[in-house]
Coordinates of N, CA and C in Angstrom, one line a residue:
Chain A
M1 N 1.2 -1.4 0.0 CA 0.0 0.2 -0.2 C 1.0 1.1 -0.3
A2 N 2.1 1.4 0.7 CA 2.6 2.7 1.1 C 3.4 2.6 -0.5
Q3 N 3.7 1.5 -0.9 CA 4.4 1.5 -2.3 C 3.8 2.0 -3.5
D4 N 2.3 1.8 -3.5 CA 1.0 2.2 -4.2 C 1.0 3.8 -4.4
T5 N 1.3 4.5 -3.2 CA 1.2 5.8 -2.4 C 2.4 6.4 -3.2
A6 N 3.4 5.8 -2.6 CA 4.7 6.6 -3.6 C 4.5 6.7 -5.0
T7 N 4.4 5.7 -5.4 CA 4.1 5.3 -6.8 C 3.3 6.2 -7.7
A8 N 2.6 6.6 -7.0 CA 0.7 7.5 -7.3 C 1.8 9.2 -7.2
T9 N 2.5 9.2 -6.1 CA 2.8 10.4 -5.7 C 3.9 10.7 -6.8
R10 N 5.0 10.0 -7.1 CA 5.9 9.9 -8.2 C 5.4 10.2 -9.7
A11 N 3.9 9.7 -9.9 CA 3.8 9.6 -10.8 C 3.3 11.4 -11.2
E12 N 2.3 11.5 -10.2 CA 2.0 13.0 -10.3 C 2.8 14.0 -10.4
A13 N 4.4 14.1 -9.6 CA 5.3 14.6 -9.6 C 6.0 14.5 -10.8
G14 N 5.5 13.9 -12.0 CA 6.5 13.6 -13.2 C 7.2 13.2 -13.4
L15 N 7.5 12.1 -12.6 CA 9.0 11.6 -11.8 C 9.3 10.0 -12.7
D16 N 8.0 9.5 -13.4 CA 8.1 8.8 -14.4 C 7.9 8.9 -15.4
S17 N 8.4 10.3 -15.5 CA 8.6 10.6 -17.1 C 10.1 9.6 -17.9
P18 N 10.4 9.9 -19.1 CA 11.5 9.4 -19.5 C 13.0 9.8 -18.7
H19 N 12.4 11.2 -18.7 CA 13.8 11.9 -17.4 C 13.7 11.4 -16.4
R20 N 13.3 10.5 -15.9 CA 13.4 10.4 -14.3 C 15.3 9.7 -14.0
L21 N 15.8 9.5 -15.1 CA 16.8 8.8 -14.7 C 17.9 9.6 -15.2
I22 N 19.1 9.6 -15.1 CA 20.2 10.7 -15.5 C 21.9 10.0 -15.5
A23 N 22.3 9.7 -16.9 CA 23.7 9.0 -16.8 C 24.7 10.1 -15.7
S24 N 25.2 8.9 -15.4 CA 26.1 9.7 -14.8 C 27.6 10.9 -15.7
N25 N 27.6 10.5 -16.5 CA 28.6 11.3 -17.4 C 27.8 12.7 -17.8
R26 N 26.4 13.0 -17.4 CA 25.4 14.0 -18.0 C 25.4 14.9 -16.8
V27 N 25.8 14.5 -15.3 CA 25.1 15.5 -14.3 C 25.7 16.3 -14.4
E28 N 27.0 16.6 -15.0 CA 27.4 18.1 -14.5 C 26.6 19.4 -15.3
G29 N 26.5 20.1 -14.8 CA 25.8 21.2 -15.2 C 24.7 21.7 -15.2
T30 N 24.0 20.8 -14.1 CA 22.4 20.5 -13.1 C 22.2 22.1 -12.5
A31 N 21.5 23.0 -13.2 CA 21.3 24.0 -12.4 C 20.8 23.6 -11.0
V32 N 21.3 24.2 -9.9 CA 20.6 24.2 -8.7 C 20.2 25.5 -8.1
Y33 N 18.8 26.0 -7.7 CA 18.5 27.1 -7.2 C 18.1 27.3 -5.6
D34 N 18.2 28.2 -5.3 CA 17.8 29.0 -3.6 C 16.3 28.8 -3.9
R35 N 15.8 29.0 -2.9 CA 14.1 28.8 -2.4 C 13.6 29.9 -3.3
K36 N 13.9 31.1 -3.4 CA 13.8 32.2 -4.1 C 13.6 32.0 -5.5
G37 N 13.8 30.9 -6.1 CA 14.1 30.8 -7.7 C 15.2 30.9 -8.5
D38 N 16.3 31.7 -7.8 CA 17.6 32.4 -8.5 C 18.5 31.4 -8.2
K39 N 19.4 31.1 -9.4 CA 20.4 30.0 -9.2 C 21.6 30.5 -8.7
L40 N 22.0 29.5 -7.8 CA 22.6 29.1 -7.0 C 23.9 28.8 -7.6
G41 N 23.6 28.0 -8.3 CA 25.3 27.5 -8.6 C 24.9 26.3 -9.9
R42 N 26.1 25.4 -10.1 CA 25.6 24.4 -11.1 C 26.7 23.1 -10.0
I43 N 26.1 22.0 -11.0 CA 25.9 20.8 -10.5 C 27.4 20.5 -11.0
E44 N 28.7 20.1 -10.1 CA 30.0 19.7 -10.6 C 29.8 18.3 -11.2
C45 N 29.8 17.0 -10.1 CA 29.2 16.0 -10.4 C 29.1 15.2 -8.9
F46 N 28.3 14.1 -9.4 CA 27.4 13.5 -7.7 C 29.0 12.6 -7.4
M47 N 29.3 12.5 -5.6 CA 29.9 11.6 -5.3 C 29.2 10.4 -4.4
T48 N 29.2 9.4 -5.4 CA 28.4 8.1 -5.3 C 29.3 6.6 -4.5
D49 N 28.4 6.7 -3.3 CA 29.1 5.0 -3.1 C 29.4 4.2 -4.1
K50 N 30.6 3.4 -4.4 CA 30.5 2.4 -5.1 C 30.0 0.9 -4.5
V51 N 29.5 0.8 -3.3 CA 29.0 -0.5 -3.3 C 28.2 -0.2 -3.3
T52 N 26.9 0.8 -2.6 CA 25.7 0.8 -2.5 C 24.7 1.4 -3.5
G53 N 25.6 2.3 -4.7 CA 25.2 2.6 -5.4 C 24.6 4.4 -5.7
Q54 N 24.4 4.7 -3.8 CA 24.0 5.8 -3.2 C 24.7 6.8 -3.7
A55 N 24.0 8.1 -4.4 CA 24.7 9.6 -4.0 C 25.3 9.9 -3.0
E56 N 26.1 10.4 -2.1 CA 26.3 11.1 -0.8 C 26.5 12.4 -0.4
H57 N 27.3 13.1 -2.0 CA 27.2 14.0 -1.9 C 26.8 14.8 -3.6
A58 N 26.8 15.9 -3.5 CA 26.6 16.9 -4.9 C 27.2 18.0 -4.6
V59 N 28.3 17.8 -5.3 CA 29.3 18.8 -5.9 C 28.8 20.1 -6.6
M60 N 29.2 21.4 -5.7 CA 28.7 22.5 -6.6 C 30.0 23.4 -7.0
S61 N 29.4 23.9 -8.0 CA 30.4 25.6 -8.2 C 29.7 26.5 -8.6
F62 N 30.2 27.8 -8.2 CA 29.2 28.6 -8.8 C 29.8 29.1 -10.1
G63 N 29.8 28.0 -10.6 CA 29.9 27.9 -12.2 C 31.4 29.1 -13.3
G64 N 30.9 30.4 -13.1 CA 32.1 31.6 -13.9 C 32.7 31.2 -15.1
L65 N 33.2 31.4 -15.6 CA 33.8 31.5 -17.2 C 34.5 30.1 -17.5
F66 N 33.5 29.3 -18.0 CA 34.4 27.6 -18.4 C 34.2 27.4 -16.8
G67 N 34.1 28.1 -16.3 CA 34.3 26.5 -14.6 C 35.5 26.6 -14.3
L68 N 36.5 27.8 -14.8 CA 38.1 27.5 -14.8 C 38.5 28.0 -13.1
G69 N 39.1 27.5 -12.8 CA 39.7 28.6 -11.5 C 38.9 28.5 -10.1
G70 N 37.5 28.0 -9.8 CA 36.7 27.8 -9.0 C 36.8 26.6 -8.1
R71 N 35.9 27.1 -6.7 CA 35.9 26.6 -5.9 C 34.9 25.4 -6.0
H72 N 34.9 23.8 -5.5 CA 33.8 23.2 -5.5 C 33.0 23.0 -4.3
Y73 N 32.0 23.6 -4.1 CA 30.9 23.4 -2.6 C 30.8 21.7 -2.7
P74 N 31.1 20.8 -2.3 CA 30.5 19.7 -1.9 C 28.9 19.9 -0.7
I75 N 27.7 19.4 -0.7 CA 26.9 19.3 0.2 C 26.1 18.4 0.1
P76 N 25.7 17.8 1.3 CA 24.7 16.5 1.5 C 23.6 16.1 0.6
W77 N 23.3 14.9 0.4 CA 22.0 14.8 -1.2 C 21.7 15.1 -1.1
D78 N 21.0 14.8 1.1 CA 19.3 14.9 1.0 C 19.4 16.3 1.2
M79 N 20.0 17.3 0.8 CA 19.3 18.6 1.0 C 19.1 19.1 -0.6
L80 N 19.3 18.1 -1.5 CA 18.5 18.7 -3.0 C 17.5 17.9 -3.3
E81 N 16.0 18.8 -3.7 CA 15.0 18.6 -3.6 C 14.8 18.7 -5.4
Y82 N 14.7 17.7 -6.6 CA 14.6 17.5 -8.2 C 13.4 18.0 -8.1
D83 N 13.4 19.7 -8.7 CA 12.8 20.2 -9.4 C 12.1 20.0 -10.8
P84 N 11.1 18.9 -11.3 CA 10.9 19.2 -13.1 C 10.7 19.9 -14.0
D85 N 9.9 20.9 -13.1 CA 10.1 21.7 -14.3 C 11.1 22.8 -14.7
K86 N 12.0 22.7 -13.4 CA 13.2 23.8 -13.5 C 14.1 22.8 -14.1
S87 N 14.1 20.8 -14.2 CA 15.1 20.2 -14.6 C 16.0 20.6 -13.6
G88 N 16.3 21.0 -12.7 CA 17.4 21.5 -11.8 C 16.6 21.1 -10.5
Y89 N 18.2 21.7 -9.3 CA 17.7 21.1 -7.6 C 17.2 22.6 -7.3
V90 N 16.8 22.4 -6.0 CA 16.3 23.1 -5.5 C 17.0 23.3 -4.2
V91 N 17.7 23.7 -3.0 CA 18.0 23.5 -2.2 C 17.8 24.9 -1.1
D92 N 18.2 24.5 0.7 CA 17.5 25.0 1.0 C 18.5 26.2 1.7
L93 N 19.3 26.9 0.9 CA 20.4 27.2 1.4 C 20.6 29.1 0.8
D94 N 21.8 30.0 1.3 CA 21.9 30.6 0.7 C 23.1 30.3 0.2
K95 N 24.0 31.7 -0.5 CA 25.0 31.6 -1.4 C 26.4 32.0 0.0
E96 N 25.6 33.2 0.6 CA 26.9 33.3 2.1 C 27.0 31.7 2.6
K97 N 25.8 31.4 2.9 CA 26.2 29.7 3.7 C 27.4 28.9 2.9
L98 N 26.7 28.7 1.7 CA 27.7 27.6 0.7 C 29.2 28.5 0.5
E99 N 28.9 29.2 0.5 CA 30.8 29.8 0.4 C 31.6 29.4 1.7
K100 N 30.9 30.0 3.0 CA 31.8 29.8 3.7 C 32.1 28.4 4.6
G101 N 30.7 27.1 3.8 CA 31.2 25.9 3.6 C 32.3 25.3 3.4
P102 N 32.4 23.8 3.5 CA 33.7 23.2 2.7 C 33.7 23.3 1.9
S103 N 35.1 23.5 0.7 CA 35.2 23.6 -0.2 C 36.7 23.3 -0.6
F104 N 36.5 23.0 -1.7 CA 38.1 22.5 -2.3 C 38.1 23.0 -4.2
A105 N 39.9 23.2 -4.1 CA 40.1 24.0 -5.4 C 39.6 23.1 -6.7
A106 N 39.0 23.6 -7.7 CA 39.1 22.9 -9.0 C 39.9 21.5 -8.7
G107 N 40.3 20.5 -8.8 CA 40.8 19.6 -9.6 C 42.2 19.4 -8.4
E108 N 41.3 19.7 -6.8 CA 42.2 19.0 -5.9 C 41.2 18.3 -4.8
E109 N 40.6 17.3 -5.3 CA 39.7 16.8 -5.1 C 40.4 16.1 -3.1
P110 N 39.6 16.4 -2.4 CA 39.5 16.2 -1.2 C 39.9 14.6 -0.8
P111 N 40.3 13.7 0.4 CA 40.0 12.2 0.2 C 39.0 11.9 0.2
F112 N 37.4 12.6 0.8 CA 36.6 12.1 1.2 C 36.2 10.8 1.5
D113 N 37.3 10.9 2.8 CA 37.1 9.5 3.8 C 35.5 10.1 4.8
R114 N 35.1 9.2 5.7 CA 34.2 9.1 6.0 C 34.8 10.3 7.3
Q115 N 35.7 11.1 7.8 CA 35.9 12.1 8.4 C 35.7 13.0 7.3
Y116 N 35.9 13.0 6.7 CA 35.5 14.3 5.4 C 34.1 14.7 5.0
D117 N 33.5 13.2 4.5 CA 32.4 13.4 4.4 C 31.9 13.8 6.0
R118 N 32.2 13.4 7.1 CA 30.6 14.1 8.2 C 31.1 15.4 8.1
S119 N 32.5 15.9 8.0 CA 32.6 17.5 8.2 C 31.4 18.2 7.4
V120 N 31.2 18.2 6.2 CA 30.3 18.1 5.5 C 28.9 18.2 5.5
Y121 N 28.6 16.7 6.3 CA 27.4 16.5 6.6 C 26.9 17.6 8.0
D122 N 27.9 17.5 9.2 CA 27.8 18.5 10.3 C 27.6 19.7 9.9
Y123 N 28.6 20.6 8.9 CA 28.6 21.9 8.7 C 27.2 22.2 7.9
Y124 N 26.4 21.4 7.4 CA 24.7 21.9 7.1 C 24.0 21.2 8.2
G125 N 24.4 20.6 9.1 CA 23.4 20.1 10.1 C 22.7 19.1 9.3
V126 N 23.2 17.8 8.4 CA 22.3 16.8 7.9 C 23.2 16.2 8.7
V127 N 21.9 15.1 9.2 CA 21.9 13.9 9.8 C 23.0 12.7 9.0
Y128 N 23.7 11.8 9.0 CA 24.4 10.8 8.1 C 23.9 9.6 9.7
T129 N 23.5 8.4 8.1 CA 23.4 7.4 9.1 C 24.3 6.2 8.9
W130 N 25.5 6.5 9.0 CA 26.7 6.2 8.5 C 28.0 6.1 9.8
Chain B
M1 N 22.0 -1.2 16.7 CA 23.2 -2.7 16.4 C 23.3 -3.2 15.1
A2 N 22.5 -3.4 14.2 CA 21.7 -4.0 12.6 C 23.5 -2.4 11.7
Q3 N 23.2 -1.6 12.5 CA 24.3 -0.2 11.6 C 25.5 -1.0 12.0
D4 N 26.0 -0.7 13.8 CA 26.8 -1.1 14.1 C 27.5 -2.5 13.1
T5 N 26.8 -3.5 12.6 CA 27.4 -4.4 12.4 C 27.5 -4.4 10.9
A6 N 26.7 -3.6 10.1 CA 27.3 -3.0 9.1 C 28.2 -1.9 8.8
T7 N 28.6 -0.9 9.7 CA 30.0 -0.6 9.9 C 30.9 -1.4 9.6
A8 N 31.0 -2.3 10.8 CA 32.2 -3.4 11.1 C 32.8 -3.5 9.5
T9 N 31.5 -4.5 9.0 CA 31.6 -5.3 7.9 C 32.2 -4.4 6.4
R10 N 31.7 -3.0 6.4 CA 32.1 -2.3 6.0 C 33.6 -2.0 6.1
A11 N 34.2 -1.6 7.1 CA 35.2 -1.0 7.6 C 36.3 -2.2 7.3
E12 N 35.9 -3.5 7.7 CA 36.7 -4.9 7.2 C 36.7 -5.2 5.2
A13 N 35.9 -4.8 5.1 CA 36.0 -4.5 3.7 C 36.4 -3.6 3.1
G14 N 37.1 -2.4 4.1 CA 38.3 -1.7 3.4 C 36.9 -0.4 2.8
L15 N 36.2 -0.6 3.2 CA 34.9 0.5 2.3 C 34.8 2.2 3.2
D16 N 35.7 2.4 3.9 CA 35.8 3.3 5.0 C 37.1 3.8 4.4
S17 N 37.9 3.5 2.9 CA 39.0 3.5 2.6 C 38.7 5.4 2.0
P18 N 39.7 6.2 1.7 CA 39.2 7.2 0.9 C 38.7 6.9 -0.1
H19 N 38.9 5.7 -0.9 CA 38.3 5.7 -1.9 C 36.7 4.8 -2.0
R20 N 36.2 5.4 -1.1 CA 34.6 4.6 -0.8 C 33.8 5.2 -1.7
L21 N 34.3 6.5 -2.4 CA 33.2 7.4 -3.3 C 34.0 7.1 -4.5
I22 N 33.1 7.8 -5.7 CA 33.4 8.1 -6.4 C 32.7 8.7 -7.9
A23 N 33.6 9.8 -7.9 CA 32.7 11.1 -8.7 C 31.9 10.3 -10.2
S24 N 30.4 11.2 -10.4 CA 30.1 10.7 -11.2 C 30.9 10.9 -12.8
N25 N 31.9 11.9 -13.0 CA 32.5 11.8 -14.3 C 33.8 11.4 -14.2
R26 N 33.7 10.3 -12.9 CA 35.0 9.3 -13.4 C 34.8 7.8 -12.9
V27 N 33.4 7.1 -13.2 CA 32.4 6.0 -13.6 C 32.9 5.7 -14.6
E28 N 33.5 6.5 -15.6 CA 33.4 5.6 -16.8 C 35.0 5.1 -17.3
G29 N 34.7 3.5 -17.1 CA 35.9 2.3 -17.8 C 36.3 1.9 -16.8
T30 N 35.6 2.2 -15.5 CA 35.7 1.0 -14.7 C 35.2 -0.7 -14.6
A31 N 36.4 -1.0 -13.8 CA 36.5 -2.9 -14.9 C 35.3 -3.6 -14.5
V32 N 34.4 -4.3 -15.3 CA 33.7 -5.5 -14.6 C 34.1 -6.8 -14.8
Y33 N 34.0 -7.6 -13.8 CA 34.3 -9.2 -14.3 C 33.7 -9.9 -13.7
D34 N 33.9 -11.4 -14.4 CA 32.3 -12.4 -13.9 C 33.3 -13.2 -12.6
R35 N 32.8 -13.7 -12.6 CA 32.9 -15.0 -11.1 C 34.4 -15.4 -11.3
K36 N 34.6 -15.8 -12.4 CA 35.8 -16.7 -12.5 C 36.9 -15.5 -12.2
G37 N 37.1 -14.4 -12.4 CA 37.8 -13.2 -12.3 C 38.4 -12.4 -13.8
D38 N 38.1 -12.9 -15.2 CA 38.0 -12.9 -16.1 C 37.1 -11.2 -16.6
K39 N 37.8 -10.5 -16.8 CA 37.5 -9.3 -17.8 C 36.2 -9.0 -18.5
L40 N 35.0 -8.8 -17.8 CA 34.0 -9.0 -19.2 C 33.8 -8.0 -19.5
G41 N 33.9 -6.8 -19.3 CA 33.7 -5.1 -20.1 C 34.4 -4.6 -19.2
R42 N 34.0 -3.0 -19.2 CA 33.5 -2.1 -18.5 C 32.4 -1.0 -17.8
I43 N 32.2 -0.1 -17.5 CA 31.1 0.6 -16.8 C 31.4 1.7 -17.9
E44 N 30.6 2.2 -18.6 CA 30.1 3.4 -19.4 C 29.6 4.5 -18.4
C45 N 28.6 4.2 -18.1 CA 28.4 5.2 -17.3 C 27.3 4.5 -16.1
F46 N 27.0 5.2 -15.2 CA 25.3 5.0 -14.0 C 24.4 5.6 -14.8
M47 N 23.0 4.8 -14.0 CA 21.5 5.7 -14.5 C 21.4 5.7 -13.3
T48 N 20.9 7.0 -12.7 CA 21.2 7.6 -11.5 C 19.5 8.1 -11.2
D49 N 19.0 7.4 -10.2 CA 17.4 8.4 -10.0 C 17.7 9.7 -9.4
K50 N 17.3 10.5 -10.1 CA 17.5 12.3 -9.6 C 17.2 12.6 -8.5
V51 N 15.8 12.4 -8.2 CA 15.2 12.4 -6.9 C 16.1 11.9 -5.7
T52 N 16.2 10.1 -5.3 CA 16.9 10.0 -4.9 C 18.0 9.4 -4.4
G53 N 19.1 9.5 -6.0 CA 20.7 9.7 -6.0 C 21.1 8.1 -6.1
Q54 N 20.1 7.5 -6.4 CA 20.1 6.0 -6.4 C 20.5 5.6 -8.0
A55 N 21.5 4.9 -8.2 CA 21.8 4.4 -9.2 C 21.0 3.1 -9.3
E56 N 20.5 3.3 -10.5 CA 19.5 2.4 -10.7 C 20.0 1.1 -12.2
H57 N 20.8 1.6 -12.8 CA 21.7 0.6 -13.9 C 22.8 1.1 -13.8
A58 N 24.3 0.4 -14.4 CA 24.8 0.4 -14.8 C 24.9 0.1 -16.2
V59 N 25.5 1.2 -17.1 CA 25.4 0.5 -18.7 C 26.7 0.2 -18.4
M60 N 27.1 -1.2 -18.8 CA 28.4 -1.6 -19.6 C 28.6 -2.1 -21.2
S61 N 30.2 -1.8 -21.3 CA 30.5 -2.1 -22.8 C 31.3 -3.1 -22.6
F62 N 31.7 -4.0 -24.1 CA 32.6 -4.6 -24.1 C 34.0 -3.3 -24.7
G63 N 34.4 -2.7 -24.1 CA 35.2 -2.1 -24.6 C 35.8 -1.7 -25.8
G64 N 36.1 -2.7 -26.5 CA 36.8 -1.8 -27.9 C 37.4 -1.3 -28.4
L65 N 38.4 -0.5 -29.4 CA 39.2 0.0 -29.3 C 38.0 1.2 -29.2
F66 N 38.4 2.0 -28.2 CA 38.4 3.5 -27.9 C 36.9 3.7 -27.7
G67 N 36.6 2.5 -27.4 CA 34.9 2.1 -27.0 C 34.0 2.6 -28.5
L68 N 34.5 2.8 -29.8 CA 33.3 3.3 -30.7 C 32.5 2.7 -30.7
G69 N 31.8 2.6 -31.7 CA 31.3 1.7 -32.4 C 30.4 0.8 -31.5
G70 N 30.4 0.5 -30.8 CA 30.1 -0.3 -29.4 C 28.7 0.1 -29.0
R71 N 28.1 -1.7 -28.6 CA 27.2 -1.7 -28.1 C 26.8 -1.2 -26.2
H72 N 25.8 -0.8 -26.1 CA 25.9 -0.4 -24.3 C 24.8 -1.7 -23.7
Y73 N 24.8 -2.0 -22.8 CA 24.0 -3.4 -22.0 C 23.9 -2.5 -20.5
P74 N 22.8 -1.8 -20.9 CA 22.4 -1.7 -19.0 C 22.2 -3.0 -18.0
I75 N 22.5 -3.1 -16.9 CA 22.6 -4.1 -15.9 C 21.9 -3.3 -14.7
P76 N 20.7 -5.0 -13.9 CA 21.0 -3.5 -13.3 C 21.3 -3.8 -11.7
W77 N 21.6 -2.2 -10.6 CA 22.7 -1.9 -10.0 C 22.6 -3.2 -9.0
D78 N 21.9 -3.9 -8.7 CA 21.6 -4.6 -6.9 C 22.7 -6.1 -7.7
M79 N 22.8 -6.0 -9.1 CA 23.3 -7.1 -9.6 C 25.2 -7.3 -9.7
L80 N 25.6 -5.9 -9.4 CA 27.0 -5.5 -9.0 C 27.6 -5.5 -7.4
E81 N 29.0 -6.4 -7.9 CA 29.0 -6.5 -6.1 C 30.4 -6.0 -6.5
Y82 N 30.9 -4.6 -5.1 CA 32.2 -4.0 -5.8 C 33.4 -4.6 -4.9
D83 N 34.5 -5.2 -5.8 CA 36.2 -6.1 -5.1 C 36.6 -4.6 -5.0
P84 N 37.3 -4.5 -3.9 CA 38.0 -3.3 -3.7 C 39.5 -3.9 -4.0
D85 N 39.8 -4.7 -4.0 CA 40.8 -4.9 -4.3 C 41.1 -5.2 -6.0
K86 N 40.2 -5.3 -7.0 CA 40.2 -5.3 -7.8 C 39.9 -3.5 -8.8
S87 N 39.3 -3.1 -7.8 CA 39.0 -1.9 -8.1 C 38.0 -1.8 -9.0
G88 N 37.5 -2.6 -8.8 CA 36.3 -3.3 -9.8 C 34.7 -3.7 -9.6
Y89 N 33.7 -4.0 -10.4 CA 33.0 -4.8 -9.9 C 32.9 -6.2 -10.6
V90 N 31.9 -7.4 -9.9 CA 32.6 -8.6 -10.4 C 30.8 -8.5 -10.1
V91 N 30.1 -9.5 -11.3 CA 29.0 -10.0 -11.8 C 28.7 -11.8 -12.1
D92 N 27.5 -11.8 -11.3 CA 27.3 -13.0 -11.3 C 26.5 -13.3 -13.1
L93 N 27.0 -13.5 -14.0 CA 26.8 -13.2 -15.5 C 28.4 -13.9 -16.3
D94 N 27.6 -14.1 -17.9 CA 28.7 -14.8 -18.7 C 28.3 -13.8 -19.7
K95 N 28.7 -13.7 -20.3 CA 29.4 -12.7 -21.7 C 28.1 -12.8 -22.7
E96 N 27.4 -14.9 -23.3 CA 26.6 -14.7 -23.9 C 25.2 -14.4 -23.2
K97 N 24.9 -14.3 -21.8 CA 23.6 -13.8 -21.1 C 23.8 -12.4 -21.2
L98 N 24.7 -11.7 -21.4 CA 24.7 -10.0 -21.6 C 24.9 -9.6 -23.3
E99 N 25.6 -10.6 -23.8 CA 24.9 -10.2 -24.6 C 23.6 -10.5 -25.1
K100 N 23.0 -11.2 -25.2 CA 21.6 -11.5 -25.3 C 20.5 -11.0 -24.4
G101 N 21.2 -10.2 -23.9 CA 20.3 -9.2 -22.9 C 20.2 -7.7 -23.7
P102 N 19.0 -6.7 -23.0 CA 19.0 -5.5 -23.4 C 20.2 -4.7 -23.9
S103 N 19.9 -3.9 -25.3 CA 21.4 -3.4 -25.6 C 21.0 -2.2 -26.5
F104 N 21.8 -1.3 -26.6 CA 21.7 -0.2 -27.8 C 22.9 0.5 -28.3
A105 N 22.4 0.9 -29.0 CA 23.7 1.1 -29.5 C 24.8 2.9 -28.9
A106 N 25.7 2.7 -28.9 CA 26.3 4.1 -28.3 C 25.7 5.2 -29.1
G107 N 24.9 6.0 -28.1 CA 24.8 7.1 -28.9 C 23.4 7.3 -29.0
E108 N 23.0 6.6 -28.9 CA 21.6 5.8 -28.8 C 20.5 5.4 -27.9
E109 N 20.5 6.4 -26.6 CA 20.0 5.7 -25.5 C 18.9 6.0 -25.5
P110 N 18.2 4.3 -24.6 CA 16.9 4.7 -24.6 C 16.0 5.1 -24.1
P111 N 14.6 5.4 -23.5 CA 14.4 6.2 -22.7 C 14.0 6.1 -21.6
F112 N 14.6 5.1 -20.8 CA 14.9 4.5 -19.6 C 13.4 5.0 -19.2
D113 N 12.8 5.1 -19.1 CA 11.0 4.7 -18.3 C 11.3 3.4 -18.2
R114 N 9.6 3.6 -17.0 CA 9.5 2.4 -16.1 C 9.5 1.3 -17.0
Q115 N 8.5 1.0 -18.2 CA 8.6 0.4 -19.3 C 10.0 -0.7 -19.5
Y116 N 10.7 0.7 -19.7 CA 12.6 0.3 -20.3 C 13.3 -0.9 -18.6
D117 N 13.3 0.4 -17.9 CA 13.5 -0.4 -16.5 C 13.3 -1.7 -16.1
R118 N 12.4 -1.9 -16.3 CA 11.5 -3.1 -16.0 C 11.7 -4.0 -16.9
S119 N 12.2 -4.4 -18.0 CA 12.9 -4.9 -19.0 C 14.1 -5.4 -18.7
V120 N 14.8 -4.5 -18.2 CA 16.0 -4.9 -18.1 C 16.0 -5.7 -16.5
Y121 N 15.2 -5.2 -15.4 CA 15.3 -6.1 -14.5 C 14.3 -7.3 -14.7
D122 N 13.7 -7.4 -15.5 CA 13.3 -8.6 -15.7 C 13.9 -10.3 -16.3
Y123 N 14.7 -9.4 -17.7 CA 15.7 -10.3 -18.5 C 16.6 -11.1 -17.4
Y124 N 17.1 -9.8 -16.0 CA 18.2 -10.5 -15.4 C 17.4 -11.3 -14.3
G125 N 16.3 -11.1 -14.5 CA 15.8 -11.7 -12.8 C 15.7 -11.3 -11.7
V126 N 15.9 -9.7 -11.8 CA 16.2 -9.4 -10.3 C 14.7 -8.0 -10.1
V127 N 14.5 -8.2 -8.8 CA 12.9 -7.9 -8.4 C 13.6 -6.0 -8.7
Y128 N 12.1 -5.4 -9.3 CA 12.7 -4.3 -8.7 C 11.7 -3.7 -7.6
T129 N 11.3 -2.6 -7.1 CA 10.6 -2.3 -6.0 C 10.1 -1.2 -6.5
W130 N 9.9 -0.5 -7.3 CA 9.3 0.5 -7.9 C 8.2 -0.1 -9.3

């Protein structure tokens, strides 16, 4: 029954459309908006658990000319809400909070070990289950 | 308790290493082996649910010269078992089963709607929960 409800909700939200899934090599560039509808930045990549296949972070950037020289900002996956009308994600964040958060220079990926992952989740006050 | 056990198992398997996560833009090329340890092919991409962040399929190819002109084979995510020693995936499949399975020409991505997704899961006898 719960599954029927979930299926119905997904259908209403248009999530059973052909565009429900995204290929990992096409994630880059997906827009991220704040609650007001202003564009905050774009997705650089997802950081996915190799075993479970679950995305744990989205890595954002503020874009910039050809994305060069920018900084990358990992945020917990659960903060992202997909908006099919926008074909992008909405987050409950302003730019200031993001700018002061964990970040790294493009091309200098952090270890993404448990300690780092937790520091990201802690900064945004998101509970991790591992 | 269950979570403690899961955490311990993950630690034993070396999955709390810095390489526990993979960036979506680095998925391509990950090796896939059969049970005998022979290389079956490589990952082209993951197909990830935009809402949940869960990978639903891995899309495989048999490689080939620069990966050109090859066919792509989606398989249900749950068939993949990550082997940290191999830095690749192991599947309970032989090449023949894979070759007769759902596939598409590189560059001609199918809709990946529910009907298609189910046909992939059905072919491999994997139960889908949606």
